[in-house]
Every structure is written in structure tokens, then in C-alpha cells.
Coordinates of N, CA and C in Angstrom, one line a residue:
X1 N 10.4 43.9 -38.7 CA 9.1 43.8 -37.9 C 8.3 42.6 -38.4
X2 N 8.0 41.7 -37.6 CA 7.3 40.5 -38.0 C 5.8 40.7 -38.3
X3 N 5.2 41.5 -37.5 CA 3.7 41.7 -37.7 C 3.4 43.2 -37.3
X4 N 2.5 43.8 -38.1 CA 2.1 45.1 -37.8 C 1.0 45.1 -36.6
X5 N 1.3 45.9 -35.6 CA 0.4 46.0 -34.4 C -0.7 46.9 -34.8
X6 N -2.0 46.4 -34.4 CA -3.2 47.2 -34.6 C -3.3 48.2 -33.4
X7 N -4.0 49.4 -33.7 CA -4.2 50.3 -32.6 C -5.1 49.7 -31.5
X8 N -5.0 50.3 -30.3 CA -5.8 49.7 -29.2 C -7.3 49.7 -29.4
X9 N -7.8 50.6 -30.2 CA -9.3 50.6 -30.4 C -9.7 49.5 -31.3
X10 N -8.9 48.9 -32.1 CA -9.2 47.9 -33.0 C -9.2 46.5 -32.3
X11 N -10.3 45.8 -32.4 CA -10.4 44.4 -31.8 C -10.1 43.4 -32.8
X12 N -8.8 43.0 -32.8 CA -8.3 42.0 -33.8 C -7.7 40.8 -33.1
X13 N -8.2 39.7 -33.4 CA -7.7 38.4 -32.8 C -6.6 37.9 -33.7
X14 N -5.4 37.9 -33.1 CA -4.2 37.5 -33.9 C -4.2 35.9 -34.1
X15 N -4.9 35.2 -33.3 CA -4.9 33.7 -33.5 C -5.7 33.3 -34.7
X16 N -6.9 34.0 -34.8 CA -7.8 33.6 -35.9 C -7.7 34.5 -37.1
X17 N -6.9 35.6 -36.9 CA -6.7 36.6 -37.9 C -8.0 37.2 -38.4
X18 N -8.8 37.6 -37.4 CA -10.2 38.2 -37.7 C -10.4 39.3 -36.8
X19 N -11.3 40.2 -37.2 CA -11.8 41.3 -36.4 C -13.1 40.7 -35.7
X20 N -13.0 40.6 -34.3 CA -14.1 39.9 -33.7 C -14.8 40.8 -32.6
X21 N -14.9 42.0 -32.8 CA -15.6 42.9 -31.8 C -17.1 42.6 -31.7
X22 N -17.7 42.1 -32.8 CA -19.1 41.8 -32.7 C -19.5 40.6 -31.9
X23 N -18.5 39.7 -31.7 CA -18.9 38.5 -30.9 C -18.4 38.5 -29.5
X24 N -17.9 39.6 -29.1 CA -17.4 39.8 -27.7 C -18.7 40.0 -26.8
X25 N -18.7 39.4 -25.6 CA -19.9 39.6 -24.7 C -19.8 40.9 -23.9
X26 N -18.8 41.7 -24.1 CA -18.6 43.0 -23.4 C -18.3 44.1 -24.4
X27 N -18.4 45.3 -23.9 CA -18.2 46.5 -24.7 C -16.7 46.6 -25.1
X28 N -16.4 46.9 -26.3 CA -15.0 47.0 -26.8 C -14.6 48.4 -27.1
X29 N -15.5 49.3 -27.1 CA -15.2 50.7 -27.5 C -14.5 51.4 -26.3
X30 N -13.6 52.3 -26.7 CA -12.9 53.1 -25.6 C -14.0 54.0 -24.9
X31 N -15.0 54.4 -25.6 CA -16.0 55.3 -25.0 C -17.2 54.6 -24.5
X32 N -17.1 53.2 -24.4 CA -18.3 52.5 -23.9 C -18.4 52.6 -22.4
X33 N -19.7 52.5 -22.0 CA -19.9 52.7 -20.5 C -19.3 51.5 -19.8
X34 N -19.0 51.7 -18.5 CA -18.4 50.6 -17.7 C -19.6 49.8 -17.1
X35 N -19.6 48.5 -17.2 CA -20.7 47.7 -16.7 C -20.3 47.3 -15.3
X36 N -21.1 47.7 -14.3 CA -20.8 47.4 -12.9 C -22.0 46.7 -12.3
X37 N -21.8 45.5 -11.7 CA -22.9 44.8 -11.1 C -23.4 45.6 -9.9
X38 N -24.7 45.6 -9.7 CA -25.2 46.3 -8.5 C -25.9 45.3 -7.6
X39 N -25.9 45.5 -6.3 CA -26.6 44.8 -5.3 C -26.3 43.3 -5.4
X40 N -25.0 42.9 -5.6 CA -24.7 41.5 -5.6 C -24.7 40.8 -4.3
X41 N -24.4 41.5 -3.2 CA -24.5 40.9 -1.9 C -25.9 40.5 -1.5
X42 N -26.9 41.3 -1.8 CA -28.2 40.9 -1.5 C -28.7 39.7 -2.3
X43 N -28.3 39.7 -3.6 CA -28.6 38.6 -4.5 C -28.0 37.3 -4.0
X44 N -26.8 37.4 -3.5 CA -26.1 36.2 -3.0 C -26.8 35.7 -1.7
X45 N -27.1 36.6 -0.8 CA -27.8 36.3 0.4 C -29.1 35.6 0.2
X46 N -29.9 36.2 -0.8 CA -31.2 35.6 -1.1 C -31.0 34.2 -1.6
X47 N -30.0 34.0 -2.5 CA -29.8 32.6 -3.1 C -29.4 31.6 -2.0
X48 N -28.5 32.1 -1.1 CA -28.1 31.2 0.0 C -29.3 30.8 0.9
X49 N -30.1 31.8 1.2 CA -31.3 31.6 2.1 C -32.2 30.6 1.4
X50 N -32.5 30.8 0.1 CA -33.4 29.9 -0.6 C -32.8 28.4 -0.6
X51 N -31.5 28.3 -0.8 CA -30.9 27.0 -0.8 C -31.0 26.3 0.5
X52 N -30.8 27.1 1.6 CA -30.9 26.5 2.9 C -32.3 26.0 3.2
X53 N -33.3 26.8 2.8 CA -34.7 26.4 3.0 C -35.0 25.1 2.2
X54 N -34.5 25.1 1.0 CA -34.8 23.9 0.2 C -34.1 22.6 0.8
X55 N -32.9 22.8 1.3 CA -32.2 21.7 1.9 C -32.9 21.2 3.1
X56 N -33.4 22.1 3.9 CA -34.1 21.7 5.2 C -35.4 21.0 4.8
X57 N -36.1 21.4 3.8 CA -37.3 20.8 3.4 C -37.1 19.4 2.9
X58 N -36.0 19.2 2.1 CA -35.7 17.9 1.6 C -35.2 16.9 2.7
X59 N -34.5 17.4 3.7 CA -34.0 16.6 4.7 C -35.2 16.1 5.6
X60 N -36.1 17.0 6.0 CA -37.2 16.7 6.9 C -38.4 16.1 6.3
X61 N -38.4 16.0 5.0 CA -39.7 15.4 4.4 C -39.5 14.0 4.0

């Protein structure tokens, strides 16, 4: 056996040979809550509408 495998709960980076759970931007625990984005369609539509208005103002001014 070339290398001992860590359990799934352990966040170990084999490339850097370090435990790096503290630098992950997401939850790493098995019991951690699931992060789900809410209302992304409305957010996208608002951004598109704002962009269109800005483009029209820039073109006509």
C-alpha cells in the first residue's frame, strides 16, 4: 500500500500534504447544512434590466 487513505470526514490535501478544511470556502463537515441559492432568477432578471437601461442611456446620450 503506497499511501494510507484518510476517512471521508477528514479534509486532507494530498498535493500539499496538509489539512486544509479551514481555508475551504464551503462547509466540509458531513453534518454541515446545505447551502442553496435562493431567488437567483429574480436577481439575474434585475441585473439584466439594469444593464439594458444603462446601455440605452449611454447610446442615446
